[in-house]
Amino acid sequence: MSSDEHAERFTVLRPLLFTIVYEILGSASESDDVLQDSYLRWARVDLATVRDTKSYLARLVTRQALNALRASTRRREEYVGSWLPEPLLLEENDASADVVLAESVSMAMLVLLETLTPHERAVFVLREVFGFDYDEIAAAVGRSAVTVRQMAHRARGHVRARRRRFEPSDAATTTRITERFMTAATTGDMVGLLSLLAPDATWTADSGGKATAARRPVVGAEKVAVLVVELLRAGRLPDSRIETVNCNNAPAMAAYDGDHLVGVCLFEVGDGRITNFYVIRNPDKLLALTVPRQISR
């Protein structure tokens, strides 16, 4: 087989493979590294031995993603302040036609997946999002099919229990509430802000110690509302601006100083109110937002 055949098969499946790895790692830049390493391994494979290219490549990238996740554990333990997944810049409405895909790449889901063990996370992603059978998943994570079924059951229960607290809003509702929030925040409308926030609304900022941000989550509608107004007032420089972008298949606020991206704020909306703010200030993580990505399942 020619190298062109390897490249063609990999390229066709790249959006799916990227999505698998991103949902396991929560990092777009690390996912790129995993895919690059995986392709080098794939290029050496005798294609005559490959029965199902999708299954084979999914297994290959999952193994590499788990290796990368284990290697990054120490760095995350030593991380300064709160650690959040890396935001993902998408083409407009990239995943909106696929509700399962849209939910799976949401910041809320990625944060929730951080509470699973690495293998539980991989099993959940491969089974619940991509629909691989248990034998395929077992081969990918190096466990028996029986063990994988048990992992899938535990992970599914854990995710459902954490998501049961409220009903996630649909894309139209999230967009409408986000627009109302931006209007209230930029005009300093405290009453309007409070009407949009859940009582226990939480503001979590990720700076990695490389930018100014709260080191610990801020909890409570009033505290969050005051923080938002103060931040916008302090950040009003002559060349500063806020734009709406599609991050993780939801509207997000991107803050710029001139042409320099200094922060992104993603929202989690449930029962018609904003329950969580996820704020990325770490400049290393903001680098992932320079190019829109393609995802699929």
PDB file of C-alpha atoms in Angstrom:
ATOM      1  CA  MET A   1       0.000   0.000   0.000  1.00  0.00           C
ATOM      2  CA  SER A   2       1.218   3.531  -0.767  1.00  0.00           C
ATOM      3  CA  SER A   3       1.665   6.281   1.781  1.00  0.00           C
ATOM      4  CA  ASP A   4      -1.112   8.120  -0.065  1.00  0.00           C
ATOM      5  CA  GLU A   5      -3.548   5.385   0.988  1.00  0.00           C
ATOM      6  CA  HIS A   6      -2.553   5.772   4.626  1.00  0.00           C
ATOM      7  CA  ALA A   7      -2.922   9.559   4.420  1.00  0.00           C
ATOM      8  CA  GLU A   8      -6.289   9.391   2.661  1.00  0.00           C
ATOM      9  CA  ARG A   9      -7.850   7.032   5.208  1.00  0.00           C
ATOM     10  CA  PHE A  10      -6.509   9.041   8.133  1.00  0.00           C
ATOM     11  CA  THR A  11      -7.580  12.392   6.696  1.00  0.00           C
ATOM     12  CA  VAL A  12     -11.153  11.263   6.103  1.00  0.00           C
ATOM     13  CA  LEU A  13     -11.477  10.174   9.730  1.00  0.00           C
ATOM     14  CA  ARG A  14      -9.436  12.978  11.285  1.00  0.00           C
ATOM     15  CA  PRO A  15     -12.393  15.058  12.586  1.00  0.00           C
ATOM     16  CA  LEU A  16     -13.777  11.975  14.365  1.00  0.00           C
ATOM     17  CA  LEU A  17     -10.368  10.956  15.708  1.00  0.00           C
ATOM     18  CA  PHE A  18      -9.700  14.496  16.936  1.00  0.00           C
ATOM     19  CA  THR A  19     -13.063  14.539  18.713  1.00  0.00           C
ATOM     20  CA  ILE A  20     -12.367  11.237  20.480  1.00  0.00           C
ATOM     21  CA  VAL A  21      -8.981  12.408  21.721  1.00  0.00           C
ATOM     22  CA  TYR A  22     -10.209  15.878  22.696  1.00  0.00           C
ATOM     23  CA  GLU A  23     -13.028  14.438  24.792  1.00  0.00           C
ATOM     24  CA  ILE A  24     -10.564  12.133  26.566  1.00  0.00           C
ATOM     25  CA  LEU A  25      -7.899  14.808  27.152  1.00  0.00           C
ATOM     26  CA  GLY A  26      -9.826  18.066  27.314  1.00  0.00           C
ATOM     27  CA  SER A  27      -7.021  19.748  25.377  1.00  0.00           C
ATOM     28  CA  ALA A  28      -7.029  20.684  21.698  1.00  0.00           C
ATOM     29  CA  SER A  29      -3.268  21.243  21.528  1.00  0.00           C
ATOM     30  CA  GLU A  30      -2.488  17.908  23.205  1.00  0.00           C
ATOM     31  CA  SER A  31      -4.988  16.244  20.881  1.00  0.00           C
ATOM     32  CA  ASP A  32      -3.054  17.574  17.883  1.00  0.00           C
ATOM     33  CA  ASP A  33       0.121  16.046  19.312  1.00  0.00           C
ATOM     34  CA  VAL A  34      -1.609  12.699  19.864  1.00  0.00           C
ATOM     35  CA  LEU A  35      -2.936  12.642  16.313  1.00  0.00           C
ATOM     36  CA  GLN A  36       0.483  13.461  14.897  1.00  0.00           C
ATOM     37  CA  ASP A  37       2.104  10.639  16.854  1.00  0.00           C
ATOM     38  CA  SER A  38      -0.742   8.286  15.958  1.00  0.00           C
ATOM     39  CA  TYR A  39      -0.367   9.023  12.263  1.00  0.00           C
ATOM     40  CA  LEU A  40       3.329   8.161  12.371  1.00  0.00           C
ATOM     41  CA  ARG A  41       2.380   4.802  13.887  1.00  0.00           C
ATOM     42  CA  TRP A  42      -0.441   4.347  11.372  1.00  0.00           C
ATOM     43  CA  ALA A  43       1.904   5.033   8.465  1.00  0.00           C
ATOM     44  CA  ARG A  44       3.881   1.905   9.377  1.00  0.00           C
ATOM     45  CA  VAL A  45       0.826  -0.375   9.473  1.00  0.00           C
ATOM     46  CA  ASP A  46       0.281  -2.991   6.762  1.00  0.00           C
ATOM     47  CA  LEU A  47      -3.166  -1.991   5.506  1.00  0.00           C
ATOM     48  CA  ALA A  48      -3.828  -5.515   4.290  1.00  0.00           C
ATOM     49  CA  THR A  49      -4.160  -6.496   7.972  1.00  0.00           C
ATOM     50  CA  VAL A  50      -6.738  -3.787   8.751  1.00  0.00           C
ATOM     51  CA  ARG A  51     -10.330  -5.020   8.613  1.00  0.00           C
ATOM     52  CA  ASP A  52     -12.049  -1.851   9.790  1.00  0.00           C
ATOM     53  CA  THR A  53     -10.113   1.405   9.437  1.00  0.00           C
ATOM     54  CA  LYS A  54     -12.398   3.405  11.748  1.00  0.00           C
ATOM     55  CA  SER A  55     -12.211   0.852  14.552  1.00  0.00           C
ATOM     56  CA  TYR A  56      -8.456   0.411  14.137  1.00  0.00           C
ATOM     57  CA  LEU A  57      -7.679   4.127  14.209  1.00  0.00           C
ATOM     58  CA  ALA A  58     -10.079   4.785  17.089  1.00  0.00           C
ATOM     59  CA  ARG A  59      -8.265   2.101  19.069  1.00  0.00           C
ATOM     60  CA  LEU A  60      -4.874   3.561  18.137  1.00  0.00           C
ATOM     61  CA  VAL A  61      -5.681   7.163  19.118  1.00  0.00           C
ATOM     62  CA  THR A  62      -7.443   6.087  22.320  1.00  0.00           C
ATOM     63  CA  ARG A  63      -4.345   4.241  23.506  1.00  0.00           C
ATOM     64  CA  GLN A  64      -2.169   7.248  22.726  1.00  0.00           C
ATOM     65  CA  ALA A  65      -4.644   9.591  24.421  1.00  0.00           C
ATOM     66  CA  LEU A  66      -4.584   7.492  27.600  1.00  0.00           C
ATOM     67  CA  ASN A  67      -0.779   7.572  27.556  1.00  0.00           C
ATOM     68  CA  ALA A  68      -0.884  11.367  27.203  1.00  0.00           C
ATOM     69  CA  LEU A  69      -3.439  11.665  30.004  1.00  0.00           C
ATOM     70  CA  ARG A  70      -1.268   9.645  32.372  1.00  0.00           C
ATOM     71  CA  ALA A  71       1.763  11.761  31.452  1.00  0.00           C
ATOM     72  CA  SER A  72      -0.117  15.002  32.162  1.00  0.00           C
ATOM     73  CA  THR A  73      -1.421  13.943  35.598  1.00  0.00           C
ATOM     74  CA  ARG A  74       1.590  15.379  37.432  1.00  0.00           C
ATOM     75  CA  ARG A  75       1.349  18.693  35.582  1.00  0.00           C
ATOM     76  CA  ARG A  76      -2.323  19.020  36.457  1.00  0.00           C
ATOM     77  CA  GLU A  77      -1.674  18.252  40.121  1.00  0.00           C
ATOM     78  CA  GLU A  78       0.901  21.054  40.241  1.00  0.00           C
ATOM     79  CA  TYR A  79      -1.247  23.489  38.262  1.00  0.00           C
ATOM     80  CA  VAL A  80      -1.686  26.938  39.809  1.00  0.00           C
ATOM     81  CA  GLY A  81      -5.347  27.647  40.541  1.00  0.00           C
ATOM     82  CA  SER A  82      -8.328  25.940  38.925  1.00  0.00           C
ATOM     83  CA  TRP A  83      -7.720  23.710  35.905  1.00  0.00           C
ATOM     84  CA  LEU A  84     -10.293  23.834  33.092  1.00  0.00           C
ATOM     85  CA  PRO A  85     -10.381  22.025  29.766  1.00  0.00           C
ATOM     86  CA  GLU A  86      -8.996  23.889  26.790  1.00  0.00           C
ATOM     87  CA  PRO A  87     -11.767  25.674  24.851  1.00  0.00           C
ATOM     88  CA  LEU A  88     -12.495  24.549  21.320  1.00  0.00           C
ATOM     89  CA  LEU A  89     -13.204  27.096  18.586  1.00  0.00           C
ATOM     90  CA  LEU A  90     -15.712  25.647  16.114  1.00  0.00           C
ATOM     91  CA  GLU A  91     -17.189  26.710  12.826  1.00  0.00           C
ATOM     92  CA  GLU A  92     -20.643  28.182  13.337  1.00  0.00           C
ATOM     93  CA  ASN A  93     -23.227  25.450  13.972  1.00  0.00           C
ATOM     94  CA  ASP A  94     -20.588  22.784  13.431  1.00  0.00           C
ATOM     95  CA  ALA A  95     -22.256  20.302  15.765  1.00  0.00           C
ATOM     96  CA  SER A  96     -25.727  21.763  16.142  1.00  0.00           C
ATOM     97  CA  ALA A  97     -27.385  19.102  13.983  1.00  0.00           C
ATOM     98  CA  ASP A  98     -26.080  16.376  16.300  1.00  0.00           C
ATOM     99  CA  VAL A  99     -27.392  16.844  19.831  1.00  0.00           C
ATOM    100  CA  VAL A 100     -25.239  14.055  21.299  1.00  0.00           C
ATOM    101  CA  LEU A 101     -22.082  15.485  19.761  1.00  0.00           C
ATOM    102  CA  ALA A 102     -22.930  19.015  20.865  1.00  0.00           C
ATOM    103  CA  GLU A 103     -23.511  17.888  24.452  1.00  0.00           C
ATOM    104  CA  SER A 104     -20.368  15.762  24.514  1.00  0.00           C
ATOM    105  CA  VAL A 105     -18.037  18.663  23.659  1.00  0.00           C
ATOM    106  CA  SER A 106     -19.737  21.197  25.931  1.00  0.00           C
ATOM    107  CA  MET A 107     -17.522  22.689  28.599  1.00  0.00           C
ATOM    108  CA  ALA A 108     -19.948  21.446  31.249  1.00  0.00           C
ATOM    109  CA  MET A 109     -19.566  17.849  30.067  1.00  0.00           C
ATOM    110  CA  LEU A 110     -15.796  18.098  29.766  1.00  0.00           C
ATOM    111  CA  VAL A 111     -15.558  19.423  33.318  1.00  0.00           C
ATOM    112  CA  LEU A 112     -17.766  16.559  34.489  1.00  0.00           C
ATOM    113  CA  LEU A 113     -15.622  13.993  32.642  1.00  0.00           C
ATOM    114  CA  GLU A 114     -12.629  15.237  34.626  1.00  0.00           C
ATOM    115  CA  THR A 115     -14.175  13.503  37.673  1.00  0.00           C
ATOM    116  CA  LEU A 116     -13.909  10.068  36.026  1.00  0.00           C
ATOM    117  CA  THR A 117     -10.817   7.881  36.003  1.00  0.00           C
ATOM    118  CA  PRO A 118      -8.890   7.962  32.706  1.00  0.00           C
ATOM    119  CA  HIS A 119     -10.174   4.540  31.637  1.00  0.00           C
ATOM    120  CA  GLU A 120     -13.756   5.326  32.667  1.00  0.00           C
ATOM    121  CA  ARG A 121     -13.565   8.510  30.666  1.00  0.00           C
ATOM    122  CA  ALA A 122     -12.305   6.739  27.552  1.00  0.00           C
ATOM    123  CA  VAL A 123     -14.935   4.004  27.894  1.00  0.00           C
ATOM    124  CA  PHE A 124     -17.735   6.532  28.383  1.00  0.00           C
ATOM    125  CA  VAL A 125     -16.667   8.581  25.357  1.00  0.00           C
ATOM    126  CA  LEU A 126     -16.259   5.591  23.046  1.00  0.00           C
ATOM    127  CA  ARG A 127     -19.527   3.979  24.121  1.00  0.00           C
ATOM    128  CA  GLU A 128     -21.951   6.823  24.843  1.00  0.00           C
ATOM    129  CA  VAL A 129     -20.786   9.304  22.220  1.00  0.00           C
ATOM    130  CA  PHE A 130     -19.386   7.192  19.409  1.00  0.00           C
ATOM    131  CA  GLY A 131     -21.294   3.953  19.863  1.00  0.00           C
ATOM    132  CA  PHE A 132     -18.400   1.502  19.644  1.00  0.00           C
ATOM    133  CA  ASP A 133     -19.198  -2.007  20.869  1.00  0.00           C
ATOM    134  CA  TYR A 134     -17.699  -3.363  24.063  1.00  0.00           C
ATOM    135  CA  ASP A 135     -15.206  -5.651  22.317  1.00  0.00           C
ATOM    136  CA  GLU A 136     -13.820  -2.727  20.310  1.00  0.00           C
ATOM    137  CA  ILE A 137     -13.553  -0.583  23.437  1.00  0.00           C
ATOM    138  CA  ALA A 138     -11.916  -3.424  25.369  1.00  0.00           C
ATOM    139  CA  ALA A 139      -9.211  -3.632  22.715  1.00  0.00           C
ATOM    140  CA  ALA A 140      -8.714   0.141  22.847  1.00  0.00           C
ATOM    141  CA  VAL A 141      -8.318   0.444  26.631  1.00  0.00           C
ATOM    142  CA  GLY A 142      -6.607  -2.879  27.279  1.00  0.00           C
ATOM    143  CA  ARG A 143      -9.330  -4.346  29.496  1.00  0.00           C
ATOM    144  CA  SER A 144     -11.716  -7.281  29.158  1.00  0.00           C
ATOM    145  CA  ALA A 145     -15.159  -6.749  27.662  1.00  0.00           C
ATOM    146  CA  VAL A 146     -16.720  -7.636  31.034  1.00  0.00           C
ATOM    147  CA  THR A 147     -14.632  -5.015  32.816  1.00  0.00           C
ATOM    148  CA  VAL A 148     -15.462  -2.459  30.133  1.00  0.00           C
ATOM    149  CA  ARG A 149     -19.194  -3.069  30.629  1.00  0.00           C
ATOM    150  CA  GLN A 150     -18.773  -2.437  34.343  1.00  0.00           C
ATOM    151  CA  MET A 151     -16.781   0.731  33.677  1.00  0.00           C
ATOM    152  CA  ALA A 152     -19.412   1.965  31.232  1.00  0.00           C
ATOM    153  CA  HIS A 153     -22.174   1.340  33.781  1.00  0.00           C
ATOM    154  CA  ARG A 154     -20.305   3.221  36.547  1.00  0.00           C
ATOM    155  CA  ALA A 155     -19.367   6.124  34.297  1.00  0.00           C
ATOM    156  CA  ARG A 156     -22.888   6.428  32.892  1.00  0.00           C
ATOM    157  CA  GLY A 157     -24.385   6.481  36.376  1.00  0.00           C
ATOM    158  CA  HIS A 158     -21.868   9.040  37.577  1.00  0.00           C
ATOM    159  CA  VAL A 159     -22.551  11.368  34.653  1.00  0.00           C
ATOM    160  CA  ARG A 160     -26.319  11.059  34.962  1.00  0.00           C
ATOM    161  CA  ALA A 161     -26.219  11.736  38.691  1.00  0.00           C
ATOM    162  CA  ARG A 162     -24.168  14.893  38.219  1.00  0.00           C
ATOM    163  CA  ARG A 163     -26.364  16.125  35.352  1.00  0.00           C
ATOM    164  CA  ARG A 164     -29.641  15.395  37.141  1.00  0.00           C
ATOM    165  CA  ARG A 165     -29.438  18.588  39.199  1.00  0.00           C
ATOM    166  CA  PHE A 166     -30.908  20.588  36.331  1.00  0.00           C
ATOM    167  CA  GLU A 167     -31.991  20.210  32.727  1.00  0.00           C
ATOM    168  CA  PRO A 168     -29.376  21.586  30.294  1.00  0.00           C
ATOM    169  CA  SER A 169     -30.879  24.236  28.021  1.00  0.00           C
ATOM    170  CA  ASP A 170     -31.122  23.934  24.263  1.00  0.00           C
ATOM    171  CA  ALA A 171     -28.907  25.959  21.948  1.00  0.00           C
ATOM    172  CA  ALA A 172     -31.537  28.651  21.259  1.00  0.00           C
ATOM    173  CA  THR A 173     -32.174  29.242  24.966  1.00  0.00           C
ATOM    174  CA  THR A 174     -28.468  29.372  25.739  1.00  0.00           C
ATOM    175  CA  THR A 175     -27.921  31.902  22.955  1.00  0.00           C
ATOM    176  CA  ARG A 176     -30.795  34.100  24.140  1.00  0.00           C
ATOM    177  CA  ILE A 177     -29.640  34.092  27.779  1.00  0.00           C
ATOM    178  CA  THR A 178     -26.047  34.751  26.759  1.00  0.00           C
ATOM    179  CA  GLU A 179     -27.102  37.792  24.718  1.00  0.00           C
ATOM    180  CA  ARG A 180     -29.173  39.129  27.619  1.00  0.00           C
ATOM    181  CA  PHE A 181     -26.246  38.577  29.972  1.00  0.00           C
ATOM    182  CA  MET A 182     -23.850  40.494  27.723  1.00  0.00           C
ATOM    183  CA  THR A 183     -26.270  43.418  27.521  1.00  0.00           C
ATOM    184  CA  ALA A 184     -26.781  43.520  31.295  1.00  0.00           C
ATOM    185  CA  ALA A 185     -23.076  43.082  32.041  1.00  0.00           C
ATOM    186  CA  THR A 186     -21.850  45.784  29.673  1.00  0.00           C
ATOM    187  CA  THR A 187     -24.436  48.297  30.922  1.00  0.00           C
ATOM    188  CA  GLY A 188     -23.899  47.496  34.598  1.00  0.00           C
ATOM    189  CA  ASP A 189     -27.504  46.375  35.040  1.00  0.00           C
ATOM    190  CA  MET A 190     -27.168  44.540  38.358  1.00  0.00           C
ATOM    191  CA  VAL A 191     -30.872  43.661  38.611  1.00  0.00           C
ATOM    192  CA  GLY A 192     -30.819  42.265  35.100  1.00  0.00           C
ATOM    193  CA  LEU A 193     -27.702  40.256  35.853  1.00  0.00           C
ATOM    194  CA  LEU A 194     -29.139  38.724  39.001  1.00  0.00           C
ATOM    195  CA  SER A 195     -32.287  37.677  37.153  1.00  0.00           C
ATOM    196  CA  LEU A 196     -30.129  35.608  34.786  1.00  0.00           C
ATOM    197  CA  LEU A 197     -28.038  33.820  37.412  1.00  0.00           C
ATOM    198  CA  ALA A 198     -28.870  30.699  39.382  1.00  0.00           C
ATOM    199  CA  PRO A 199     -28.629  31.312  43.171  1.00  0.00           C
ATOM    200  CA  ASP A 200     -25.483  29.178  43.392  1.00  0.00           C
ATOM    201  CA  ALA A 201     -23.950  30.405  40.138  1.00  0.00           C
ATOM    202  CA  THR A 202     -20.209  29.719  40.099  1.00  0.00           C
ATOM    203  CA  TRP A 203     -17.372  31.589  38.413  1.00  0.00           C
ATOM    204  CA  THR A 204     -14.316  29.409  37.761  1.00  0.00           C
ATOM    205  CA  ALA A 205     -11.250  31.000  36.182  1.00  0.00           C
ATOM    206  CA  ASP A 206      -8.225  29.188  34.750  1.00  0.00           C
ATOM    207  CA  SER A 207      -5.070  31.289  34.529  1.00  0.00           C
ATOM    208  CA  GLY A 208      -2.356  28.780  35.385  1.00  0.00           C
ATOM    209  CA  GLY A 209      -0.751  31.605  37.359  1.00  0.00           C
ATOM    210  CA  LYS A 210       0.090  33.348  34.059  1.00  0.00           C
ATOM    211  CA  ALA A 211      -2.660  35.992  34.092  1.00  0.00           C
ATOM    212  CA  THR A 212      -4.755  37.872  36.614  1.00  0.00           C
ATOM    213  CA  ALA A 213      -7.733  35.766  37.722  1.00  0.00           C
ATOM    214  CA  ALA A 214      -9.428  34.437  40.839  1.00  0.00           C
ATOM    215  CA  ARG A 215      -7.455  31.421  42.059  1.00  0.00           C
ATOM    216  CA  ARG A 216     -10.553  29.833  43.614  1.00  0.00           C
ATOM    217  CA  PRO A 217     -14.132  29.553  42.297  1.00  0.00           C
ATOM    218  CA  VAL A 218     -16.473  32.399  43.244  1.00  0.00           C
ATOM    219  CA  VAL A 219     -19.873  31.047  44.342  1.00  0.00           C
ATOM    220  CA  GLY A 220     -23.197  32.861  44.661  1.00  0.00           C
ATOM    221  CA  ALA A 221     -25.235  35.012  42.266  1.00  0.00           C
ATOM    222  CA  GLU A 222     -24.533  38.326  44.000  1.00  0.00           C
ATOM    223  CA  LYS A 223     -20.781  37.736  44.300  1.00  0.00           C
ATOM    224  CA  VAL A 224     -20.548  36.670  40.660  1.00  0.00           C
ATOM    225  CA  ALA A 225     -22.618  39.633  39.445  1.00  0.00           C
ATOM    226  CA  VAL A 226     -20.415  42.102  41.326  1.00  0.00           C
ATOM    227  CA  LEU A 227     -17.286  40.413  39.966  1.00  0.00           C
ATOM    228  CA  VAL A 228     -18.569  40.603  36.379  1.00  0.00           C
ATOM    229  CA  VAL A 229     -19.401  44.311  36.613  1.00  0.00           C
ATOM    230  CA  GLU A 230     -16.044  45.118  38.238  1.00  0.00           C
ATOM    231  CA  LEU A 231     -14.104  43.152  35.632  1.00  0.00           C
ATOM    232  CA  LEU A 232     -15.841  44.846  32.730  1.00  0.00           C
ATOM    233  CA  ARG A 233     -15.342  48.277  34.285  1.00  0.00           C
ATOM    234  CA  ALA A 234     -11.640  47.621  34.913  1.00  0.00           C
ATOM    235  CA  GLY A 235     -11.144  46.150  31.444  1.00  0.00           C
ATOM    236  CA  ARG A 236     -12.554  49.079  29.480  1.00  0.00           C
ATOM    237  CA  LEU A 237      -9.462  50.199  27.597  1.00  0.00           C
ATOM    238  CA  PRO A 238      -9.622  52.281  24.410  1.00  0.00           C
ATOM    239  CA  ASP A 239      -8.802  49.330  22.172  1.00  0.00           C
ATOM    240  CA  SER A 240     -10.530  46.586  24.196  1.00  0.00           C
ATOM    241  CA  ARG A 241     -13.584  44.765  22.882  1.00  0.00           C
ATOM    242  CA  ILE A 242     -15.718  41.689  23.442  1.00  0.00           C
ATOM    243  CA  GLU A 243     -16.848  39.426  20.620  1.00  0.00           C
ATOM    244  CA  THR A 244     -19.166  36.436  20.541  1.00  0.00           C
ATOM    245  CA  VAL A 245     -17.550  33.223  19.273  1.00  0.00           C
ATOM    246  CA  ASN A 246     -18.640  29.604  19.007  1.00  0.00           C
ATOM    247  CA  CYS A 247     -16.695  27.640  21.610  1.00  0.00           C
ATOM    248  CA  ASN A 248     -17.574  24.021  22.301  1.00  0.00           C
ATOM    249  CA  ASN A 249     -20.766  24.507  20.293  1.00  0.00           C
ATOM    250  CA  ALA A 250     -22.129  27.329  22.426  1.00  0.00           C
ATOM    251  CA  PRO A 251     -21.870  31.133  22.348  1.00  0.00           C
ATOM    252  CA  ALA A 252     -18.898  32.411  24.332  1.00  0.00           C
ATOM    253  CA  MET A 253     -17.470  35.849  25.113  1.00  0.00           C
ATOM    254  CA  ALA A 254     -13.972  36.494  23.787  1.00  0.00           C
ATOM    255  CA  ALA A 255     -12.170  39.509  25.276  1.00  0.00           C
ATOM    256  CA  TYR A 256      -9.508  41.317  23.249  1.00  0.00           C
ATOM    257  CA  ASP A 257      -6.953  44.017  23.956  1.00  0.00           C
ATOM    258  CA  GLY A 258      -6.401  45.284  20.451  1.00  0.00           C
ATOM    259  CA  ASP A 259      -5.809  42.154  18.385  1.00  0.00           C
ATOM    260  CA  HIS A 260      -4.614  40.154  21.397  1.00  0.00           C
ATOM    261  CA  LEU A 261      -7.015  37.592  22.849  1.00  0.00           C
ATOM    262  CA  VAL A 262      -6.834  37.881  26.639  1.00  0.00           C
ATOM    263  CA  GLY A 263      -9.699  35.683  27.793  1.00  0.00           C
ATOM    264  CA  VAL A 264     -12.709  33.582  26.894  1.00  0.00           C
ATOM    265  CA  CYS A 265     -15.816  33.045  29.004  1.00  0.00           C
ATOM    266  CA  LEU A 266     -18.076  30.049  28.379  1.00  0.00           C
ATOM    267  CA  PHE A 267     -21.484  29.608  29.986  1.00  0.00           C
ATOM    268  CA  GLU A 268     -23.390  26.660  31.370  1.00  0.00           C
ATOM    269  CA  VAL A 269     -27.147  27.242  31.337  1.00  0.00           C
ATOM    270  CA  GLY A 270     -29.705  25.067  33.102  1.00  0.00           C
ATOM    271  CA  ASP A 271     -33.374  25.594  33.895  1.00  0.00           C
ATOM    272  CA  GLY A 272     -33.219  28.941  32.127  1.00  0.00           C
ATOM    273  CA  ARG A 273     -30.416  30.454  34.212  1.00  0.00           C
ATOM    274  CA  ILE A 274     -26.639  30.598  34.086  1.00  0.00           C
ATOM    275  CA  THR A 275     -25.256  28.074  36.552  1.00  0.00           C
ATOM    276  CA  ASN A 276     -21.543  28.194  35.734  1.00  0.00           C
ATOM    277  CA  PHE A 277     -19.053  30.523  34.119  1.00  0.00           C
ATOM    278  CA  TYR A 278     -15.872  28.934  32.789  1.00  0.00           C
ATOM    279  CA  VAL A 279     -13.214  31.588  32.187  1.00  0.00           C
ATOM    280  CA  ILE A 280      -9.985  30.787  30.358  1.00  0.00           C
ATOM    281  CA  ARG A 281      -7.179  33.283  30.983  1.00  0.00           C
ATOM    282  CA  ASN A 282      -4.129  31.039  30.606  1.00  0.00           C
ATOM    283  CA  PRO A 283      -2.433  32.353  27.432  1.00  0.00           C
ATOM    284  CA  ASP A 284      -1.197  28.855  26.575  1.00  0.00           C
ATOM    285  CA  LYS A 285      -4.763  27.543  26.401  1.00  0.00           C
ATOM    286  CA  LEU A 286      -5.947  30.543  24.397  1.00  0.00           C
ATOM    287  CA  LEU A 287      -3.542  29.597  21.604  1.00  0.00           C
ATOM    288  CA  ALA A 288      -5.928  26.792  20.677  1.00  0.00           C
ATOM    289  CA  LEU A 289      -8.496  29.405  19.631  1.00  0.00           C
ATOM    290  CA  THR A 290      -6.566  30.680  16.620  1.00  0.00           C
ATOM    291  CA  VAL A 291      -8.072  28.205  14.147  1.00  0.00           C
ATOM    292  CA  PRO A 292     -11.614  26.758  13.995  1.00  0.00           C
ATOM    293  CA  ARG A 293     -11.757  22.957  14.332  1.00  0.00           C
ATOM    294  CA  GLN A 294     -13.901  20.304  12.736  1.00  0.00           C
ATOM    295  CA  ILE A 295     -15.529  17.657  14.918  1.00  0.00           C
ATOM    296  CA  SER A 296     -17.682  14.661  14.060  1.00  0.00           C
ATOM    297  CA  ARG A 297     -18.787  11.277  15.247  1.00  0.00           C
TER     298      ARG A 297
END
